[in-house]
Amino acid sequence: DAGVIQSPRHEVTEMGQEVTLRCKPISGHNSLFWYRQTMMRGLELLIYFNNNVPIDDSGMPEDRFSAKMPNASFSTLKIQPSEPRDSAVYFCASRSTSGRVSEQFFGPGTRLTVL
Amino acid sequence: DAKTTQPNSMESNEEEPVHLPCNHSTISGTDYIHWYRQLPSQGPEYVIHGLTSNVNNRMASLAIAEDRKSSTLILHRATLRDAAVYYCILIRAGTASKLTFGTGTRLQVTL
């Protein structure tokens, strides 16, 4: 299995531009999570999906952020317009909900720099 | 969510055992204790989890106190590749397994 796939791995953009981060979860996993990591705030959950449905988006910082999961094998996190404070590493993770408690598998992350 | 407390950093010599402590005095009966680690420039990865009994897997061992208010992750022989930030996280059974990361323990391994 290829694991969780994220693209792009690095993104440099200018303030005000739209940014789209992509994630392909592990096949068969039915939960998907988006996290953000910064030096100041550490790792924080932005949103998670169960069976393609957004369950909890309380971690999404503001309306400039949106996430979608059109099918079980693809999710996007969009920032429009982007700001320098959005610079961070964004991780996608997936898990299977079979069983009481199961581990999350993380992708390699997308390092976003907003100039 | 119940909170966990870990030391900010620890050091170990290579080939020596490492005991990483975690306090979780407000843990509830259905909270599982999970450990994840994050190697430099990588996403977090699962290490081990347990509920009441001690657990072993190929990566590590988890020792859970009888009152469950603390636990210890044990790396039996640290290698340079074990240098990472280790996170102790409580996850309530039956929930969505959202991971709330604290600051973790940064483990340095030296020759």
Short mmCIF file of N, CA, C and O in Angstrom, two decimals, chain B residues 36-93:
data_model
loop_
_atom_site.label_atom_id
_atom_site.label_comp_id
_atom_site.label_asym_id
_atom_site.label_seq_id
_atom_site.Cartn_x
_atom_site.Cartn_y
_atom_site.Cartn_z
N TYR B 36 2.12 8.33 19.77
CA TYR B 36 2.55 8.59 18.40
C TYR B 36 3.93 9.24 18.49
O TYR B 36 4.30 9.81 19.51
N ARG B 37 4.67 9.15 17.39
CA ARG B 37 5.93 9.88 17.35
C ARG B 37 6.07 10.56 16.00
O ARG B 37 5.45 10.14 15.00
N GLN B 38 6.84 11.62 15.98
CA GLN B 38 7.06 12.37 14.75
C GLN B 38 8.56 12.51 14.52
O GLN B 38 9.24 13.21 15.28
N LEU B 39 9.04 11.79 13.52
CA LEU B 39 10.44 11.91 13.14
C LEU B 39 10.64 13.23 12.40
O LEU B 39 9.69 13.79 11.86
N PRO B 40 11.85 13.71 12.36
CA PRO B 40 12.11 15.01 11.69
C PRO B 40 11.60 15.02 10.25
O PRO B 40 11.83 14.08 9.49
N SER B 41 10.88 16.08 9.90
CA SER B 41 10.36 16.30 8.55
C SER B 41 9.40 15.21 8.06
O SER B 41 9.28 14.98 6.85
N GLN B 42 8.75 14.54 8.99
CA GLN B 42 7.77 13.52 8.61
C GLN B 42 6.46 13.75 9.35
O GLN B 42 6.41 14.52 10.32
N GLY B 43 5.42 13.07 8.89
CA GLY B 43 4.16 13.10 9.61
C GLY B 43 4.24 12.20 10.83
O GLY B 43 5.09 11.31 10.92
N PRO B 44 3.36 12.42 11.80
CA PRO B 44 3.34 11.54 12.97
C PRO B 44 3.08 10.09 12.56
O PRO B 44 2.45 9.83 11.53
N GLU B 45 3.56 9.18 13.38
CA GLU B 45 3.28 7.76 13.14
C GLU B 45 2.89 7.10 14.46
O GLU B 45 3.39 7.44 15.54
N TYR B 46 1.98 6.17 14.35
CA TYR B 46 1.49 5.43 15.50
C TYR B 46 2.61 4.56 16.07
O TYR B 46 3.40 3.97 15.33
N VAL B 47 2.67 4.49 17.39
CA VAL B 47 3.66 3.63 18.05
C VAL B 47 2.97 2.46 18.76
O VAL B 47 3.25 1.30 18.47
N ILE B 48 2.04 2.78 19.64
CA ILE B 48 1.44 1.74 20.46
C ILE B 48 0.24 2.32 21.20
O ILE B 48 0.12 3.55 21.32
N HIS B 49 -0.68 1.47 21.65
CA HIS B 49 -1.75 1.95 22.52
C HIS B 49 -2.17 0.85 23.49
O HIS B 49 -1.91 -0.34 23.23
N GLY B 50 -2.81 1.26 24.58
CA GLY B 50 -3.28 0.30 25.56
C GLY B 50 -4.40 0.88 26.39
O GLY B 50 -4.64 2.10 26.37
N LEU B 51 -5.07 0.01 27.15
CA LEU B 51 -6.16 0.46 28.01
C LEU B 51 -5.81 0.26 29.48
O LEU B 51 -5.80 1.21 30.26
N THR B 52 -5.54 -0.98 29.86
CA THR B 52 -5.21 -1.26 31.26
C THR B 52 -3.94 -2.10 31.39
O THR B 52 -3.11 -1.83 32.25
N SER B 53 -3.81 -3.08 30.53
CA SER B 53 -2.67 -3.98 30.65
C SER B 53 -1.47 -3.45 29.87
O SER B 53 -1.62 -2.70 28.91
N ASN B 54 -0.30 -3.87 30.29
CA ASN B 54 0.91 -3.53 29.55
C ASN B 54 0.85 -4.16 28.16
O ASN B 54 0.25 -5.21 27.96
N VAL B 55 1.46 -3.48 27.21
CA VAL B 55 1.39 -3.89 25.81
C VAL B 55 2.79 -3.91 25.22
O VAL B 55 3.63 -3.07 25.57
N ASN B 56 3.02 -4.86 24.34
CA ASN B 56 4.29 -4.90 23.61
C ASN B 56 4.02 -5.01 22.12
O ASN B 56 3.08 -5.68 21.71
N ASN B 57 4.81 -4.34 21.32
CA ASN B 57 4.81 -4.59 19.88
C ASN B 57 6.24 -4.47 19.38
O ASN B 57 7.17 -4.32 20.18
N ARG B 58 6.40 -4.51 18.09
CA ARG B 58 7.76 -4.56 17.54
C ARG B 58 8.50 -3.25 17.76
O ARG B 58 9.72 -3.20 17.71
N MET B 59 7.77 -2.17 17.99
CA MET B 59 8.42 -0.87 18.14
C MET B 59 8.76 -0.57 19.59
O MET B 59 9.81 0.04 19.86
N ALA B 60 7.86 -0.92 20.50
CA ALA B 60 8.03 -0.46 21.88
C ALA B 60 7.17 -1.26 22.82
O ALA B 60 6.43 -2.15 22.41
N SER B 61 7.28 -0.92 24.10
CA SER B 61 6.40 -1.47 25.13
C SER B 61 5.71 -0.31 25.83
O SER B 61 6.27 0.80 25.91
N LEU B 62 4.52 -0.56 26.31
CA LEU B 62 3.75 0.43 27.06
C LEU B 62 3.43 -0.14 28.42
O LEU B 62 2.78 -1.20 28.51
N ALA B 63 3.91 0.55 29.44
CA ALA B 63 3.64 0.14 30.81
C ALA B 63 2.62 1.12 31.39
O ALA B 63 2.85 2.34 31.39
N ILE B 64 1.51 0.58 31.88
CA ILE B 64 0.42 1.41 32.39
C ILE B 64 0.31 1.20 33.89
O ILE B 64 0.22 0.05 34.35
N ALA B 65 0.30 2.29 34.63
CA ALA B 65 0.19 2.19 36.09
C ALA B 65 -1.13 1.55 36.48
O ALA B 65 -2.11 1.64 35.73
N GLU B 66 -1.14 0.93 37.64
CA GLU B 66 -2.35 0.21 38.08
C GLU B 66 -3.55 1.14 38.19
O GLU B 66 -4.67 0.77 37.86
N ASP B 67 -3.33 2.38 38.64
CA ASP B 67 -4.43 3.34 38.75
C ASP B 67 -4.68 4.09 37.45
O ASP B 67 -5.55 4.95 37.37
N ARG B 68 -3.89 3.81 36.43
CA ARG B 68 -3.99 4.38 35.08
C ARG B 68 -3.74 5.87 35.03
O ARG B 68 -4.00 6.51 34.01
N LYS B 69 -3.22 6.44 36.08
CA LYS B 69 -2.98 7.88 36.07
C LYS B 69 -1.64 8.23 35.42
O LYS B 69 -1.31 9.42 35.27
N SER B 70 -0.89 7.25 35.06
CA SER B 70 0.37 7.51 34.34
C SER B 70 0.72 6.29 33.49
O SER B 70 0.20 5.19 33.71
N SER B 71 1.59 6.52 32.53
CA SER B 71 2.05 5.42 31.69
C SER B 71 3.48 5.75 31.24
O SER B 71 3.94 6.90 31.36
N THR B 72 4.16 4.72 30.76
CA THR B 72 5.55 4.89 30.32
C THR B 72 5.74 4.14 29.01
O THR B 72 5.42 2.95 28.90
N LEU B 73 6.25 4.84 28.03
CA LEU B 73 6.63 4.23 26.77
C LEU B 73 8.08 3.78 26.90
O LEU B 73 8.94 4.57 27.29
N ILE B 74 8.34 2.53 26.57
CA ILE B 74 9.69 1.99 26.73
C ILE B 74 10.24 1.60 25.37
O ILE B 74 9.65 0.78 24.66
N LEU B 75 11.35 2.22 25.02
CA LEU B 75 12.12 1.80 23.85
C LEU B 75 13.27 0.97 24.40
O LEU B 75 14.09 1.47 25.16
N HIS B 76 13.33 -0.29 24.03
CA HIS B 76 14.25 -1.20 24.71
C HIS B 76 15.72 -0.94 24.37
O HIS B 76 16.59 -1.08 25.23
N ARG B 77 15.96 -0.55 23.13
CA ARG B 77 17.33 -0.19 22.73
C ARG B 77 17.24 0.96 21.76
O ARG B 77 16.93 0.77 20.59
N ALA B 78 17.46 2.16 22.26
CA ALA B 78 17.31 3.34 21.41
C ALA B 78 18.36 3.35 20.31
O ALA B 78 19.53 2.99 20.53
N THR B 79 17.94 3.75 19.14
CA THR B 79 18.86 3.96 18.03
C THR B 79 18.74 5.42 17.58
O THR B 79 17.81 6.13 17.98
N LEU B 80 19.67 5.84 16.74
CA LEU B 80 19.62 7.22 16.25
C LEU B 80 18.32 7.48 15.51
O LEU B 80 17.82 8.61 15.51
N ARG B 81 17.75 6.43 14.91
CA ARG B 81 16.51 6.60 14.17
C ARG B 81 15.30 6.81 15.07
O ARG B 81 14.23 7.13 14.60
N ASP B 82 15.48 6.61 16.36
CA ASP B 82 14.38 6.84 17.31
C ASP B 82 14.31 8.29 17.77
O ASP B 82 13.40 8.64 18.54
N ALA B 83 15.24 9.12 17.34
CA ALA B 83 15.19 10.53 17.71
C ALA B 83 13.95 11.16 17.07
O ALA B 83 13.80 11.16 15.84
N ALA B 84 13.06 11.66 17.92
CA ALA B 84 11.77 12.14 17.43
C ALA B 84 11.06 12.86 18.57
O ALA B 84 11.55 12.88 19.71
N VAL B 85 9.90 13.43 18.26
CA VAL B 85 9.01 13.95 19.31
C VAL B 85 7.96 12.88 19.57
O VAL B 85 7.31 12.40 18.63
N TYR B 86 7.82 12.49 20.82
CA TYR B 86 6.89 11.45 21.21
C TYR B 86 5.68 12.08 21.90
O TYR B 86 5.83 12.85 22.85
N TYR B 87 4.49 11.72 21.42
CA TYR B 87 3.25 12.29 21.94
C TYR B 87 2.42 11.20 22.64
O TYR B 87 2.20 10.13 22.08
N CYS B 88 1.97 11.52 23.83
CA CYS B 88 1.06 10.66 24.59
C CYS B 88 -0.33 11.28 24.47
O CYS B 88 -0.51 12.46 24.81
N ILE B 89 -1.30 10.52 24.00
CA ILE B 89 -2.63 11.07 23.69
C ILE B 89 -3.69 10.12 24.22
O ILE B 89 -3.59 8.90 24.06
N LEU B 90 -4.72 10.68 24.83
CA LEU B 90 -5.86 9.88 25.31
C LEU B 90 -6.98 9.94 24.29
O LEU B 90 -7.33 11.01 23.81
N ILE B 91 -7.55 8.78 23.98
CA ILE B 91 -8.67 8.71 23.04
C ILE B 91 -9.79 7.90 23.68
O ILE B 91 -9.58 6.76 24.10
N ARG B 92 -10.96 8.51 23.74
CA ARG B 92 -12.09 7.84 24.38
C ARG B 92 -12.69 6.82 23.42
O ARG B 92 -12.93 7.12 22.24
N ALA B 93 -12.93 5.62 23.90
CA ALA B 93 -13.54 4.58 23.08
C ALA B 93 -14.89 5.03 22.57
O ALA B 93 -15.67 5.67 23.29
#
